[in-house]
Amino acid sequence: MMNPSSTLAAQHANARSWQNLSLADYGFAAFLLLVAGIAYSRFHGFMDVYEQGILVGATASLIWLGWFWKPMRLFFPACLVLALAAIGLYGGELARAQTAFWLKYVLASQSLVMWMCVLFFLATGAFWFGLLRRSATADSIATGLAWSAAGAAGSWFFVRWYESYLIGSDVGHVPVSNLYEVFVLFCLITNLLYLYYQQRFATRRMGAFVMLVITAAVGFILWYTFDRQAHEIQPLIPALQSWWMKIHVPANFVGYGSFSLAAMLGVAQLLSARGVLADRLPSYEVLGEVMYKAIAVGFLFFTIATILGAAWAADAWGGYWSWDPKETWALIVWLNYAAWLHVRLVKGWRGNVLAWWAVIGLLVTTFAFLGVNMFLSGLHSYGTL
């Protein structure tokens, strides 16, 4: 039974947290509630009861995130304003993306992705310059570029969603349905996770390594766009025509983004242990602590995504688990990070062994995400290159 004094202390802590909310916090919540209300009034005809529930849940989650991490109070509205500007310029005609100047070069979804790619490349260079030259100015510029890239990706999400409905109401879907779309989502989530830990631990010197994995994803996006024309919006295949996709995929990519961030910090920690850039990077202990927190967050969301995926499988195929290659490798990823957390929390492991484990874990995760689609066949074979 819980100690009464502990219960009272928890109640006081909750009361203080509510009292600490500012007028800006309540204004942010009111803004998102207004946006959600407008979205519901305009598009409820396209929503079933589950999607209406997702709208409520997403709104509540974004409000909480904005209260928890203050920069979100500016980031979300900025993305929405840019997206609404693009929607206004379309005027209900998709063809305007090729004729209207601001759409063609700035605000159409493909233009926003190209800006995102450029900004990430610039941010990576600026972070490395700041790390190697110990330049606080370069670090500040790099952070600004990373936020700008996140803004482009966040706006892209809403604009592409709208563009899909301009093609046809039967085509319209949330943009998390193919490799092109989820790689943009990966860049956005991984970048925001990094920016949070940068602020939380008051250091910008981790960005040089984290941006490398984001830049690799950007390179894939560019190749996939120009070589495979993957940026073109396609109707959903029957297997993806489900409301489960809207929550399963984002939860999965919080996991993937967190694991990727942890792996790059593992690389930084291993270099630091050998004396490489040790005097420029955050301390060995800080790198290990951020790596642990990233894996903990990733494991939580990957667990949620796996449960949601099982529920989706039961809805689509009549069974929660079929030992499909994708499901099997998802279990391997889950067990890998469960074991990582176990040995750190229960056995007290620290240091290089966990850093190597995080790096190798990213290879396992990458195969589970891409390799299975490329080399193995199964119920999830619709995600091929």
XYZ file of C-alpha atoms in Angstrom:
385
model
C 0.000 0.000 0.000
C 1.271 3.494 -0.856
C 2.517 5.604 2.010
C -0.050 8.413 2.744
C 2.762 10.962 2.941
C 3.985 9.876 -0.522
C 0.466 10.223 -1.905
C 0.160 13.713 -0.407
C 3.543 14.711 -1.837
C 2.491 13.482 -5.288
C -0.735 15.493 -5.056
C 1.217 18.613 -4.104
C 3.626 18.043 -7.005
C 0.711 17.719 -9.434
C -0.846 20.891 -8.050
C 2.423 22.781 -8.497
C 2.775 21.513 -12.080
C -0.680 22.850 -12.940
C 0.057 26.140 -11.180
C 3.245 26.500 -13.226
C 1.273 26.631 -16.462
C 1.464 30.103 -17.960
C -0.940 32.121 -20.048
C 1.103 31.076 -23.091
C 0.522 27.406 -22.188
C -3.229 27.913 -22.034
C -3.118 29.951 -25.238
C -1.256 27.132 -26.983
C -3.859 24.624 -25.802
C -6.687 26.892 -26.978
C -4.999 27.263 -30.377
C -4.709 23.497 -30.882
C -8.276 22.925 -29.715
C -9.428 25.540 -32.228
C -7.442 23.891 -35.021
C -8.824 20.470 -34.076
C -12.350 21.873 -34.035
C -11.925 23.390 -37.492
C -10.438 20.155 -38.811
C -13.359 18.191 -37.417
C -15.971 20.588 -38.793
C -14.451 20.486 -42.285
C -13.383 16.848 -42.568
C -15.553 14.814 -40.202
C -17.312 13.374 -43.226
C -14.057 11.602 -44.131
C -13.547 10.266 -40.582
C -14.931 7.155 -38.948
C -15.273 6.918 -35.175
C -11.728 5.585 -34.788
C -10.210 8.470 -36.737
C -12.212 10.918 -34.652
C -10.683 9.264 -31.606
C -7.221 9.657 -33.140
C -7.905 13.375 -33.666
C -8.846 13.771 -29.991
C -5.845 11.759 -28.827
C -3.413 13.578 -31.120
C -4.680 16.970 -29.966
C -4.328 16.040 -26.294
C -0.840 14.621 -26.925
C 0.341 17.735 -28.761
C -0.995 19.970 -25.984
C 0.884 17.923 -23.401
C 4.059 17.984 -25.519
C 3.830 21.754 -25.854
C 3.482 22.080 -22.088
C 6.309 19.632 -21.452
C 8.728 21.086 -24.013
C 8.160 24.799 -24.481
C 9.647 25.210 -28.001
C 6.735 23.141 -29.330
C 4.412 26.046 -28.519
C 6.025 27.938 -31.386
C 6.989 25.025 -33.611
C 3.528 23.509 -34.115
C 1.766 26.809 -34.913
C 4.571 27.791 -37.312
C 4.193 24.507 -39.211
C 0.429 24.923 -39.363
C 0.703 28.508 -40.612
C 3.053 27.466 -43.431
C 0.784 24.556 -44.329
C -2.302 26.763 -44.352
C -0.480 29.259 -46.579
C 0.209 26.460 -49.055
C -3.372 25.196 -48.878
C -4.644 28.709 -49.543
C -2.409 29.039 -52.600
C -3.674 25.759 -54.031
C -7.251 26.992 -54.071
C -8.435 23.428 -54.543
C -6.366 22.855 -57.727
C -3.332 20.552 -57.558
C -2.039 21.832 -60.893
C -1.197 25.175 -59.257
C 1.857 23.487 -57.750
C 3.510 23.943 -61.146
C 2.367 27.500 -61.850
C 2.168 29.417 -58.551
C 5.656 30.714 -57.663
C 5.471 30.190 -53.893
C 4.104 26.677 -54.299
C 6.537 25.626 -56.996
C 9.659 26.835 -55.204
C 8.780 26.910 -51.499
C 5.501 25.516 -50.175
C 4.408 22.521 -52.270
C 5.191 19.272 -50.470
C 8.056 18.318 -52.782
C 9.542 21.809 -52.513
C 9.400 21.582 -48.720
C 11.203 18.230 -48.791
C 13.969 19.681 -50.969
C 14.354 22.591 -48.544
C 14.453 20.109 -45.679
C 17.248 18.182 -47.385
C 19.308 21.316 -48.035
C 18.840 22.558 -44.470
C 19.886 19.229 -42.993
C 23.044 19.160 -45.122
C 23.865 22.696 -44.004
C 23.101 21.866 -40.372
C 25.406 18.839 -40.502
C 28.259 20.933 -41.882
C 27.679 23.684 -39.312
C 27.563 21.215 -36.407
C 30.849 19.652 -37.497
C 32.452 23.058 -37.971
C 31.287 24.060 -34.503
C 32.607 20.822 -33.000
C 36.012 20.941 -34.657
C 36.567 24.676 -34.169
C 34.804 24.959 -30.802
C 32.646 27.682 -32.312
C 29.584 28.613 -30.285
C 28.402 30.755 -33.206
C 28.505 27.796 -35.596
C 26.698 25.649 -33.025
C 23.967 28.289 -32.734
C 23.623 28.558 -36.531
C 23.499 24.763 -36.819
C 20.727 24.585 -34.242
C 18.745 27.205 -36.149
C 19.201 25.232 -39.375
C 18.057 22.039 -37.642
C 14.908 23.773 -36.376
C 14.267 25.175 -39.866
C 14.628 21.700 -41.385
C 12.161 20.374 -38.816
C 9.767 23.173 -39.733
C 9.976 22.262 -43.418
C 9.324 18.595 -42.620
C 6.465 19.388 -40.249
C 4.791 21.635 -42.819
C 5.375 18.993 -45.516
C 3.329 16.516 -43.484
C 0.165 18.633 -43.607
C 0.655 19.886 -47.175
C 1.204 16.408 -48.624
C -1.824 15.147 -46.706
C -3.919 17.888 -48.327
C -2.430 17.233 -51.786
C -3.449 13.578 -51.598
C -7.079 14.645 -51.153
C -6.808 17.028 -54.105
C -6.063 13.980 -56.258
C -9.214 12.299 -54.994
C -11.074 11.558 -51.776
C -10.396 7.857 -52.366
C -6.657 8.595 -52.670
C -6.296 10.919 -49.677
C -4.365 9.516 -46.737
C -2.031 10.531 -43.930
C 1.524 10.547 -45.402
C 3.025 7.551 -43.600
C 2.280 4.911 -46.219
C 5.532 4.258 -48.126
C 9.304 4.436 -47.747
C 9.536 7.963 -49.119
C 7.009 9.314 -46.636
C 8.310 7.437 -43.603
C 11.901 8.489 -44.290
C 10.796 12.116 -44.137
C 8.984 11.252 -40.898
C 12.175 9.590 -39.613
C 14.200 12.751 -40.311
C 11.635 14.903 -38.517
C 11.311 12.688 -35.434
C 15.036 11.991 -35.027
C 15.822 15.682 -35.384
C 13.209 16.756 -32.826
C 14.425 14.111 -30.391
C 17.959 15.432 -30.755
C 16.854 19.044 -30.298
C 15.060 18.059 -27.097
C 18.130 16.327 -25.642
C 20.311 19.216 -26.782
C 18.225 21.584 -24.679
C 17.739 19.120 -21.818
C 21.491 18.577 -21.384
C 22.543 22.096 -22.441
C 25.038 20.940 -25.065
C 25.086 21.328 -28.828
C 28.156 19.198 -29.411
C 26.189 15.964 -29.956
C 24.604 17.314 -33.133
C 27.569 16.555 -35.394
C 27.103 12.817 -34.865
C 23.306 12.689 -34.730
C 23.026 14.662 -37.976
C 25.093 12.005 -39.772
C 22.305 9.425 -39.531
C 19.735 12.043 -40.566
C 21.903 13.045 -43.533
C 22.119 9.377 -44.550
C 18.306 9.269 -44.554
C 18.246 12.501 -46.584
C 20.557 10.886 -49.131
C 18.135 7.973 -49.416
C 15.207 10.378 -49.883
C 17.016 12.178 -52.712
C 17.950 8.927 -54.437
C 14.469 7.508 -53.971
C 12.934 10.706 -55.334
C 15.012 11.214 -58.453
C 15.786 7.602 -59.346
C 12.440 6.019 -58.483
C 10.084 9.030 -58.631
C 8.850 7.925 -55.221
C 7.597 11.396 -54.306
C 4.516 10.940 -56.486
C 1.390 10.342 -54.393
C -0.114 6.917 -54.958
C -3.404 5.387 -53.770
C -3.136 3.153 -50.736
C -2.950 -0.558 -51.356
C -5.730 -2.517 -49.580
C -3.405 -3.711 -46.787
C -2.759 -0.101 -45.733
C -6.333 1.147 -45.911
C -6.744 1.063 -42.155
C -6.911 3.583 -39.346
C -4.335 1.436 -37.506
C -1.681 2.750 -39.884
C -2.143 6.289 -38.549
C -0.970 5.334 -35.057
C 1.218 2.249 -35.637
C 3.671 3.880 -38.054
C 4.373 7.121 -36.091
C 4.898 5.125 -32.876
C 7.297 2.827 -34.729
C 9.337 5.745 -35.991
C 9.703 7.336 -32.587
C 11.370 4.032 -31.759
C 13.518 3.978 -34.894
C 14.530 7.610 -34.422
C 15.463 7.081 -30.780
C 17.504 3.954 -31.543
C 19.327 5.764 -34.356
C 20.113 8.741 -32.132
C 21.424 6.395 -29.424
C 23.641 4.569 -31.903
C 25.281 7.775 -33.099
C 25.912 8.831 -29.509
C 27.401 5.389 -28.997
C 29.844 6.148 -31.818
C 30.701 9.467 -30.161
C 31.185 7.740 -26.808
C 33.508 5.116 -28.302
C 35.604 7.818 -29.980
C 35.709 9.799 -26.763
C 36.923 6.720 -24.878
C 39.868 6.523 -27.309
C 40.670 10.193 -26.858
C 39.288 11.222 -30.262
C 37.476 14.580 -29.933
C 37.214 13.904 -26.191
C 37.994 17.524 -25.346
C 35.312 18.786 -27.737
C 32.451 16.377 -27.063
C 30.232 16.305 -23.969
C 31.628 14.134 -21.189
C 31.701 10.364 -21.575
C 29.078 10.064 -18.825
C 26.710 12.588 -20.437
C 26.881 10.757 -23.772
C 26.055 7.501 -21.997
C 23.166 9.067 -20.099
C 21.578 10.564 -23.226
C 22.054 7.242 -25.033
C 20.231 5.459 -22.203
C 17.337 7.933 -22.165
C 16.969 7.712 -25.958
C 16.839 3.909 -25.877
C 14.338 3.976 -22.995
C 12.019 6.288 -24.947
C 12.521 4.291 -28.141
C 11.791 1.012 -26.369
C 8.557 2.391 -24.913
C 7.255 3.565 -28.285
C 8.496 0.481 -30.132
C 6.626 -1.670 -27.603
C 3.459 0.355 -28.182
C 3.951 0.095 -31.961
C 4.409 -3.680 -31.749
C 1.197 -4.071 -29.750
C -0.651 -1.844 -32.222
C 0.821 -3.844 -35.098
C -0.464 -7.072 -33.578
C -3.925 -5.551 -33.221
C -3.755 -4.384 -36.842
C -2.737 -7.876 -37.956
C -5.695 -9.380 -36.107
C -8.014 -6.902 -37.814
C -6.530 -7.444 -41.287
C -5.513 -11.108 -41.299
C -7.443 -12.670 -38.431
C -4.490 -13.375 -36.135
C -2.323 -11.329 -33.792
C 0.942 -13.027 -34.737
C 1.940 -15.160 -37.711
C 5.761 -15.258 -37.453
C 5.951 -13.305 -40.677
C 9.606 -12.188 -41.300
C 8.724 -8.569 -40.448
C 7.071 -9.622 -37.202
C 9.940 -11.950 -36.308
C 12.564 -9.249 -36.828
C 10.466 -6.720 -34.926
C 10.563 -9.179 -32.012
C 14.342 -9.488 -32.389
C 14.682 -5.693 -32.221
C 12.429 -5.560 -29.162
C 14.365 -8.313 -27.366
C 17.680 -6.630 -28.230
C 16.767 -3.338 -26.573
C 14.923 -5.074 -23.704
C 18.174 -6.882 -22.935
C 20.146 -3.609 -23.270
C 17.919 -1.899 -20.723
C 17.964 -4.935 -18.447
C 21.748 -5.119 -18.167
C 22.005 -1.378 -17.586
C 19.229 -1.057 -15.014
C 19.484 -4.420 -13.246
C 23.093 -5.491 -13.766
C 24.523 -1.985 -13.630
C 26.503 -2.216 -16.873
C 28.003 1.002 -18.204
C 30.635 2.094 -20.700
C 31.883 0.883 -24.057
C 30.027 -2.423 -24.100
C 26.674 -0.619 -24.111
C 27.929 1.835 -26.718
C 28.948 -1.015 -29.025
C 25.630 -2.704 -28.315
C 23.724 0.442 -29.335
C 25.718 0.724 -32.573
C 25.177 -2.926 -33.481
C 21.540 -2.557 -32.452
C 21.084 0.060 -35.167
C 22.309 -2.455 -37.753
C 19.761 -4.984 -36.487
C 17.025 -2.334 -36.551
C 17.960 -1.230 -40.070
C 17.719 -4.799 -41.329
C 14.356 -5.206 -39.602
C 13.092 -2.049 -41.334
C 14.720 -2.218 -44.773
C 16.497 -5.555 -45.121
C 13.427 -7.670 -44.496
C 11.562 -5.803 -47.238
C 14.469 -6.219 -49.661
C 15.531 -9.818 -49.044
C 12.634 -11.662 -47.391
C 9.033 -12.144 -48.469
C 5.927 -12.256 -46.362
C 2.703 -10.489 -45.504
C 4.596 -7.185 -45.217
C 6.244 -7.380 -48.651
C 4.437 -4.235 -49.843
C 7.297 -2.048 -48.543
C 9.899 -3.028 -51.134
C 12.325 -0.625 -52.820
